[in-house]
Coordinates of C-alpha atoms and ligand atoms in Angstrom, one line a residue:
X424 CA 0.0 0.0 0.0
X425 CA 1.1 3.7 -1.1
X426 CA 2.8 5.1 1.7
X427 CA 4.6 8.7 1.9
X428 CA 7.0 7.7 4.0
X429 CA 8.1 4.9 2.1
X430 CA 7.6 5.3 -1.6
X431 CA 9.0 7.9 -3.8
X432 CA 6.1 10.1 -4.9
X433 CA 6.0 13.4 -6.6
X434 CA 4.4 16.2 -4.5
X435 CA 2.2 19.5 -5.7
X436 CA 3.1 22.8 -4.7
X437 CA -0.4 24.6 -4.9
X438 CA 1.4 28.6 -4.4
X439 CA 3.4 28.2 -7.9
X440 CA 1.7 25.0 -9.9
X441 CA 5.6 23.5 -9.7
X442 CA 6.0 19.9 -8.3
X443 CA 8.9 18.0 -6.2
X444 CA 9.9 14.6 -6.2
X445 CA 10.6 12.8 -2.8
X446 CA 12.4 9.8 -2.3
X447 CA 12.4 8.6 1.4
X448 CA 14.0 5.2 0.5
X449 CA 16.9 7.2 -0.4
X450 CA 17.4 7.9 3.3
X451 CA 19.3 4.9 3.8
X452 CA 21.8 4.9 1.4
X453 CA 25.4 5.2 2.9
X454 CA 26.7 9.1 2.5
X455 CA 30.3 9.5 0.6
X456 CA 29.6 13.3 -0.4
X457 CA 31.8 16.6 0.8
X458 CA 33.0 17.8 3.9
X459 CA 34.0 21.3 4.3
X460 CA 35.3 23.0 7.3
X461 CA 33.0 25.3 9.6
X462 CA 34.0 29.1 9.3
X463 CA 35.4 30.1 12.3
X464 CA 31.9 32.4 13.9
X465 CA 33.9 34.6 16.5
X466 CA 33.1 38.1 15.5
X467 CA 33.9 41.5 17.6
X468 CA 30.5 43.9 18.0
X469 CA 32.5 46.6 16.1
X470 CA 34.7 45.9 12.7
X471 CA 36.8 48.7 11.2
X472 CA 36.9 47.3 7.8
X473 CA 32.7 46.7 7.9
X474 CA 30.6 48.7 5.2
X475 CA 27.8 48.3 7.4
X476 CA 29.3 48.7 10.7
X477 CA 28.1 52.9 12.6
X478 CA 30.7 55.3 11.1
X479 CA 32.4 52.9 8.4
X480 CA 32.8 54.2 4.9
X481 CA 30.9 52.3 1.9
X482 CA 32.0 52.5 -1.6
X483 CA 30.7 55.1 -3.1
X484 CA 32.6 57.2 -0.1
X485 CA 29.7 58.0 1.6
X486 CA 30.0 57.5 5.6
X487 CA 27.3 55.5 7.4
X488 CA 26.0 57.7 10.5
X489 CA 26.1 56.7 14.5
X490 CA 23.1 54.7 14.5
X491 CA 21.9 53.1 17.1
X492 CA 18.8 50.8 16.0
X493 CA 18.6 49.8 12.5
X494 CA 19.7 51.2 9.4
X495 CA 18.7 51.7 5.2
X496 CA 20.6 53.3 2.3
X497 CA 20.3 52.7 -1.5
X498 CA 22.6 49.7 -2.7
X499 CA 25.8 51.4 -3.6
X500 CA 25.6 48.7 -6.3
X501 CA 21.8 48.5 -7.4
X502 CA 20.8 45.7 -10.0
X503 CA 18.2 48.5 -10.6
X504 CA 18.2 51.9 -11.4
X505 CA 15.5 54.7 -10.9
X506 CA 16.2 56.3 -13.6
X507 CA 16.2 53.3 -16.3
X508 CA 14.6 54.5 -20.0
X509 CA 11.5 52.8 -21.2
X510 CA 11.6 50.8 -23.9
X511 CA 12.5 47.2 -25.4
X512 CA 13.3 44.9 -28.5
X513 CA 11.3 42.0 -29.6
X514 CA 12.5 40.5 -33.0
X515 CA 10.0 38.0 -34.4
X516 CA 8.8 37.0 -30.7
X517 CA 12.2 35.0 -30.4
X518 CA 14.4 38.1 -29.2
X519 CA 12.7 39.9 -26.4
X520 CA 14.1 42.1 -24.2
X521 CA 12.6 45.0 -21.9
X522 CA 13.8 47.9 -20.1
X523 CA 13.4 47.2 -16.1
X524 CA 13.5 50.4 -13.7
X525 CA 13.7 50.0 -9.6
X526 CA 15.2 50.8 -6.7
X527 CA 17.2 48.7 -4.2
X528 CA 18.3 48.9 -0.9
X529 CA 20.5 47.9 1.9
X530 CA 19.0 47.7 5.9
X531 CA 21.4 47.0 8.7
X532 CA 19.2 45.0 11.1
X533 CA 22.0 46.1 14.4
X534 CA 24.6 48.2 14.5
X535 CA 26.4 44.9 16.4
X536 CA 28.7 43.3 13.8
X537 CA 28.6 40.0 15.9
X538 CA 24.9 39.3 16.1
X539 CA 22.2 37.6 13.7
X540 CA 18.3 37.9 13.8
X541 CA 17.7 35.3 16.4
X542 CA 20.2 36.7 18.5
X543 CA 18.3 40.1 18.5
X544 CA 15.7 41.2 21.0
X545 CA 12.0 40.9 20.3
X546 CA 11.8 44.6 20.7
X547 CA 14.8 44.9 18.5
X548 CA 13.3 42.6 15.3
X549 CA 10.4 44.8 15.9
X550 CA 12.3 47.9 15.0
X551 CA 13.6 46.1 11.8
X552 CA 9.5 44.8 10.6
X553 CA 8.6 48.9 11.3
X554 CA 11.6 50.2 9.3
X555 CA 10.3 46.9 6.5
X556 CA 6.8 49.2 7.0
X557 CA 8.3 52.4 6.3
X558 CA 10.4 51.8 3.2
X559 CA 7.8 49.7 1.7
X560 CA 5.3 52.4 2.2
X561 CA 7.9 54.9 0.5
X562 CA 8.7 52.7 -2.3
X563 CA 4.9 51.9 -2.9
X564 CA 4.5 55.7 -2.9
X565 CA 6.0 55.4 -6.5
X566 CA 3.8 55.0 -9.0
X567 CA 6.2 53.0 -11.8
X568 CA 6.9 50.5 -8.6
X569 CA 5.0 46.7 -8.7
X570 CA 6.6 44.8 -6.4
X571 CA 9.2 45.1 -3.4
X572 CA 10.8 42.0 -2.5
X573 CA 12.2 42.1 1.2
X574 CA 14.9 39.5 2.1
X575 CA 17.9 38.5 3.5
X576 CA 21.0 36.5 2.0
X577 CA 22.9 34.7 5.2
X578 CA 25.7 32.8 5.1
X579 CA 29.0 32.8 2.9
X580 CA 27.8 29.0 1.6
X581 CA 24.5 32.3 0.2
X582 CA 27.0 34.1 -1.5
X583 CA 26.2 36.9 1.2
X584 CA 29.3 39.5 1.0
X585 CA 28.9 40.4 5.0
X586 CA 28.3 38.4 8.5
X587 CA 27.2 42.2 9.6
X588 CA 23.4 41.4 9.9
X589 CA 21.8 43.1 7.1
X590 CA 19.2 42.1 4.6
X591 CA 18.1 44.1 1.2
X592 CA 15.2 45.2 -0.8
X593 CA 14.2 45.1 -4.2
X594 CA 11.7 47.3 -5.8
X595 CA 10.8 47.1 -9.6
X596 CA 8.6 48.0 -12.2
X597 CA 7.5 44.6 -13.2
X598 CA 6.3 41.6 -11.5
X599 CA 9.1 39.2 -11.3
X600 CA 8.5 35.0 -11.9
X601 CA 7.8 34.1 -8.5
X602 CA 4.9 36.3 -7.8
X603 CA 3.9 35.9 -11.0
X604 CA 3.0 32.2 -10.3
X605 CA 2.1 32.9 -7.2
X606 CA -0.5 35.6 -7.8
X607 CA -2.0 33.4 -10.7
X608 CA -2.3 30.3 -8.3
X609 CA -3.8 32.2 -5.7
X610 CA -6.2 34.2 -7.7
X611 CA -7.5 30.9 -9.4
X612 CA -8.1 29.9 -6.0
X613 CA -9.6 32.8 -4.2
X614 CA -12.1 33.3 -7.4
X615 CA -13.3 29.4 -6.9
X616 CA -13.7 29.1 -3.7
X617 CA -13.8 32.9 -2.3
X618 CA -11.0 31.9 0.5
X619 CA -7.5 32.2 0.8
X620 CA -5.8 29.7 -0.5
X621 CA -2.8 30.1 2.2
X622 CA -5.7 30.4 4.8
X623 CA -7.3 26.8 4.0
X624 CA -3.6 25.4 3.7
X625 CA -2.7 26.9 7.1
X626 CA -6.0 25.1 8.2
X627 CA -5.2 21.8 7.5
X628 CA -1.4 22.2 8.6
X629 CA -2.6 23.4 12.4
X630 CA -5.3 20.4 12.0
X631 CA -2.6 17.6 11.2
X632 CA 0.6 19.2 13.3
X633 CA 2.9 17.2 11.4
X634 CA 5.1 19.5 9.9
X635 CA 4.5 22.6 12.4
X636 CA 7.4 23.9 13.8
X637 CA 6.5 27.0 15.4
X638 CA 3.2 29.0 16.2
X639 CA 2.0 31.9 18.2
X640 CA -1.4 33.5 18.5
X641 CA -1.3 35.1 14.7
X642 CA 1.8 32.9 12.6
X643 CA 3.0 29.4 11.8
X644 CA 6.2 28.3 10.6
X645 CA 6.1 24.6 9.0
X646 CA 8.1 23.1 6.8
X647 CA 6.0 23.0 3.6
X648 CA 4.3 19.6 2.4
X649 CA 5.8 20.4 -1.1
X650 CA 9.4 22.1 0.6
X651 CA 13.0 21.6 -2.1
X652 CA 15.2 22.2 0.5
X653 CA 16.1 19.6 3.2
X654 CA 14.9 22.8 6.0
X655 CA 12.8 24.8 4.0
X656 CA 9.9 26.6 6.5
X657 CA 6.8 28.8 5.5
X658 CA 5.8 31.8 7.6
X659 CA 2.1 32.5 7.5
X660 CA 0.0 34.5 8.9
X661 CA -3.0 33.2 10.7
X662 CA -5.1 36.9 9.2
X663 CA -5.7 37.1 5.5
X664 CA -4.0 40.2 4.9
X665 CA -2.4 41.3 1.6
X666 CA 1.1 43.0 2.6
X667 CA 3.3 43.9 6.0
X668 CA 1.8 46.8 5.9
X669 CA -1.8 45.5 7.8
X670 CA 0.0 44.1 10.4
X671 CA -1.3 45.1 13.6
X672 CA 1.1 46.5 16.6
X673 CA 0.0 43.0 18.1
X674 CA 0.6 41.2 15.1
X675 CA 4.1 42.9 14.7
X676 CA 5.2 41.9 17.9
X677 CA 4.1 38.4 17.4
X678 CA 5.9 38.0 13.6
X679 CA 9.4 39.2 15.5
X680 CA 8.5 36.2 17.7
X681 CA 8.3 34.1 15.3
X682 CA 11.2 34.8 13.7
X683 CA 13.6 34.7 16.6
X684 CA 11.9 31.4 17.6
X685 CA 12.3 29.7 14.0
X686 CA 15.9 31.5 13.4
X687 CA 17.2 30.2 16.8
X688 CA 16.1 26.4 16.2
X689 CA 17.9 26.8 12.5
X690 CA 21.2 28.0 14.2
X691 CA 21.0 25.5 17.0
X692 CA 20.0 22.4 14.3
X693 CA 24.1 22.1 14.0
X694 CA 25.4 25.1 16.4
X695 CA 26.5 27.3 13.6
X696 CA 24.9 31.1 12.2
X697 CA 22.8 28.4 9.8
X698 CA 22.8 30.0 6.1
X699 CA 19.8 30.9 4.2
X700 CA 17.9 32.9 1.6
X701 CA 14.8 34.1 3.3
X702 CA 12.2 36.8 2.2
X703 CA 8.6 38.0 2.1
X704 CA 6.1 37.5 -0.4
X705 CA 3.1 39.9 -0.6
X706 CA 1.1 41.8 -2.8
X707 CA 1.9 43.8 -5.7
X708 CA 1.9 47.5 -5.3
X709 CA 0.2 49.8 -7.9
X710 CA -1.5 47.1 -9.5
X711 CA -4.9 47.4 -8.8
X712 CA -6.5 45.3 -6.2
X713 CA -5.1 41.5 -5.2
X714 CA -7.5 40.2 -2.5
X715 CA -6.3 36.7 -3.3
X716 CA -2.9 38.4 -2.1
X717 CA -2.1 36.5 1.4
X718 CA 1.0 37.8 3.0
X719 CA 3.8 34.6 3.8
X720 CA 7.6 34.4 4.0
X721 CA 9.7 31.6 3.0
X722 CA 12.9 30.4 4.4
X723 CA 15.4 28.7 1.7
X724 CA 18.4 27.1 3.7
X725 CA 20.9 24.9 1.8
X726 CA 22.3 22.8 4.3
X727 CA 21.8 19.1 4.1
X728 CA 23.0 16.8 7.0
X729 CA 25.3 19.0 8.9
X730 CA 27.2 22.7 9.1
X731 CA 29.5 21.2 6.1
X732 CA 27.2 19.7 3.4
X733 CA 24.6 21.2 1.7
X734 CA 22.6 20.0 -1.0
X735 CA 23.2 20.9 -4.3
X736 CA 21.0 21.6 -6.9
X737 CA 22.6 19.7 -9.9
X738 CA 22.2 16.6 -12.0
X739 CA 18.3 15.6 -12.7
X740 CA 17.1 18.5 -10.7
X741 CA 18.9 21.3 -13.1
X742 CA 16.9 19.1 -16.0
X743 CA 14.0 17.6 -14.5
X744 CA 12.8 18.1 -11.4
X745 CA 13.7 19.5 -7.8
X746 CA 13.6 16.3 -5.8
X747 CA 14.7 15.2 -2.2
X748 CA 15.3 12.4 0.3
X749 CA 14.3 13.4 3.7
X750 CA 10.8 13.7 4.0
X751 CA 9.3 17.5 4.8
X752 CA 7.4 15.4 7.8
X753 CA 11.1 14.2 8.9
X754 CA 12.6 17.9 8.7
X755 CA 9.5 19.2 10.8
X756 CA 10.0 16.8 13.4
X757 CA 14.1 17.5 13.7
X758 CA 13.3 21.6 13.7
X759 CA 10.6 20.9 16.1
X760 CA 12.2 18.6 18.8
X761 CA 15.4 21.6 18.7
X762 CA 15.4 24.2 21.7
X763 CA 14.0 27.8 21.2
X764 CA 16.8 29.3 23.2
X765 CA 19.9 30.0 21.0
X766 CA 23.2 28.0 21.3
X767 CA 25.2 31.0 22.8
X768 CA 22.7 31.9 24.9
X769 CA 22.5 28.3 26.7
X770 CA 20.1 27.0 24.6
X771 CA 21.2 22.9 24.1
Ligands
LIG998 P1 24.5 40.6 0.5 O1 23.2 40.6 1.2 O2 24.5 39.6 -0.6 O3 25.7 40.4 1.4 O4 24.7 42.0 -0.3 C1 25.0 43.2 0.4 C2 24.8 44.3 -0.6 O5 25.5 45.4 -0.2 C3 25.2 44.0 -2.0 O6 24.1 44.0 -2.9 C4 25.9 46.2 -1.3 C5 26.2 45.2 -2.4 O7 25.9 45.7 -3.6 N1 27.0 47.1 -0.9 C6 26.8 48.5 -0.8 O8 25.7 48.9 -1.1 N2 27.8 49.3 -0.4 C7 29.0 48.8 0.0 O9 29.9 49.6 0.4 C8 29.4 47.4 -0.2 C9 28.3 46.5 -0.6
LIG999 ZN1 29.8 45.5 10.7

């Protein structure tokens, strides 16, 4: 008889239309891939050479101020420019190109070189979701902006440049692949059944606890039934709203909660600043109304089976098909069974 947590079985993912395939057999084979060695992760609170660090110098010369929260400055390097001409090519439907304008931007989360998120206060992630509020208000403001993607590249194994934590956003003028999937999934969903589709999925993920791995009053992080990576997680929240922006003062408290509590079981799974891509999806801007819209942020980490080996994306998966071994339901129950309390801070 079928069973998931036996036979390999391909797997919907209901937000984009995309599918996995899982192979828990696999789970037993013996393991003869890569070890690499830890990075050393001793940092001082204050580093001279930082770009990000209070009173440092970036590259375009400019010097960061004394601040003493969190702060934001356009990417000294921007994959997208403001001040981009309109305009394209398209030769015979085969050579297509358009002219993309936006604006991106860099937030320091701390002025303290040697932390990361879950080593930040509540109070403290809460100053970094209001400063999210502000600048996506600012950038929505504009009326040639459709979408601002908040998120954060962590780890060098990311490609991320600094351990100072710091995330980035990117605003541009058209809707880029992801949300394009995801709006169309959602839509079809909301106009067929008038619900969020999120909502109904949350609904049957707090009925069946099996892949929950943290909740408060108003979000969930689980570990998606349809998850690529080994760790993946899903934020939701429990409300149907469209952006960060209809957060409540409640509900902000509670999302900084969440994302201490989820951040701090990643970095004590093997006792290292665990490595991810992690960012918020939400509703276009300028684009007329999206009530299918339901706000959710998803946490890409590429680590495999320790601090050393992470999966790689290569092979059948680059041609094919995503697929993985351990089962989303094993990953949930590992993240879940971990301590909330970080590592450093005595936290097993
Ligand atoms: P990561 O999140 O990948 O580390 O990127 C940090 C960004 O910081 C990167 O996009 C920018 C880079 O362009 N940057 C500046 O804006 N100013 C600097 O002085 C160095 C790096
Ligand atoms: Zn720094």
């Amino acid at each position: 008889m079928f069973d998931l947590k036996e036979h390999s079985h391909t797997r919907y993912n209901p937000l984009t239309g995309d599918w996995i395939l899982v192979s828990p057999q696999r789970m037993k084979r013996p393991w003869q891939g890569k070890t690499e060695t830890v990075p050393e992760d001793k940092r001082p609170s204050y580093d001279p050479t930082c770009y990000l660090c209070p009173r440092n110098k970036r590259a375009d010369g400019s010097i960061n101020p004394d601040y003493k929260d969190s702060f934001v400055f356009v990417n000294d390097f921007s994959a997208l420019l403001e001040d981009t001409p309109e305009g394209g090519i398209d030769i015979e439907g085969l050579l297509k190109a358009s002219g993309e304008r936006g604006i991106c931007k860099v937030i320091s989360f701390s002025p303290d070189h040697s932390l990361t998120l879950p080593q930040l206060s509540v109070q403290a992630i809460e100053a970094v979701i209001r400063l999210w509020q502000k600048e996506f208000t600012e950038l929505a403001a504009k009326p040639f902006i459709r979408y601002i993607q908040i998120f954060e590249n962590k780890g060098e194994i990311m490609g991320c440049s600094n351990p100072h934590p710091h995330g980035q956003i990117w605003s541009q003028s058209s809707l880029p692949l992801e949300i394009v999937k995801e709006t169309n999934r959602q839509k079809k969903y909301f106009e067929e059944k008038g619900r969020s589709l999120l909502g109904d999925y949350l609904n049957l993920e707090l009925q069946q606890q099996e892949r929950l791995v943290v909740e408060n009053s108003h979000f969930a992080a689980l570990v998606p039934f349809w998850a690529v990576w080994p760790y993946e997680t899903l934020v939701i929240s429990k409300r149907h709203v469209q952006t960060l922006l209809d957060f409540t003062p409640e509900e902000q408290t509670a999302l900084a909660d969440i994302l201490k509590r989820l951040t701090a079981k990643y970095d004590n799974l093997f006792h290292i600043s665990f490595p991810y891509s992690a960012g918020m999806h939400q509703s276009p801007v300028n684009d007329g109304d999206h009530p299918e819209w339901h706000w959710h942020m998803h946490f890409y980490p590429p680590l495999l089976r320790s601090a050393t080996v992470k999966k790689f994306m290569v092979g059948y998966e680059m041609l094919a098909n995503p697929q993985r071994d351990v089962t989303p339901e094993w990953a949930a129950e590992k993240l879940k069974s971990l301590p909330e309390l970080h590592y450093k801070e005595g936290g097993a």
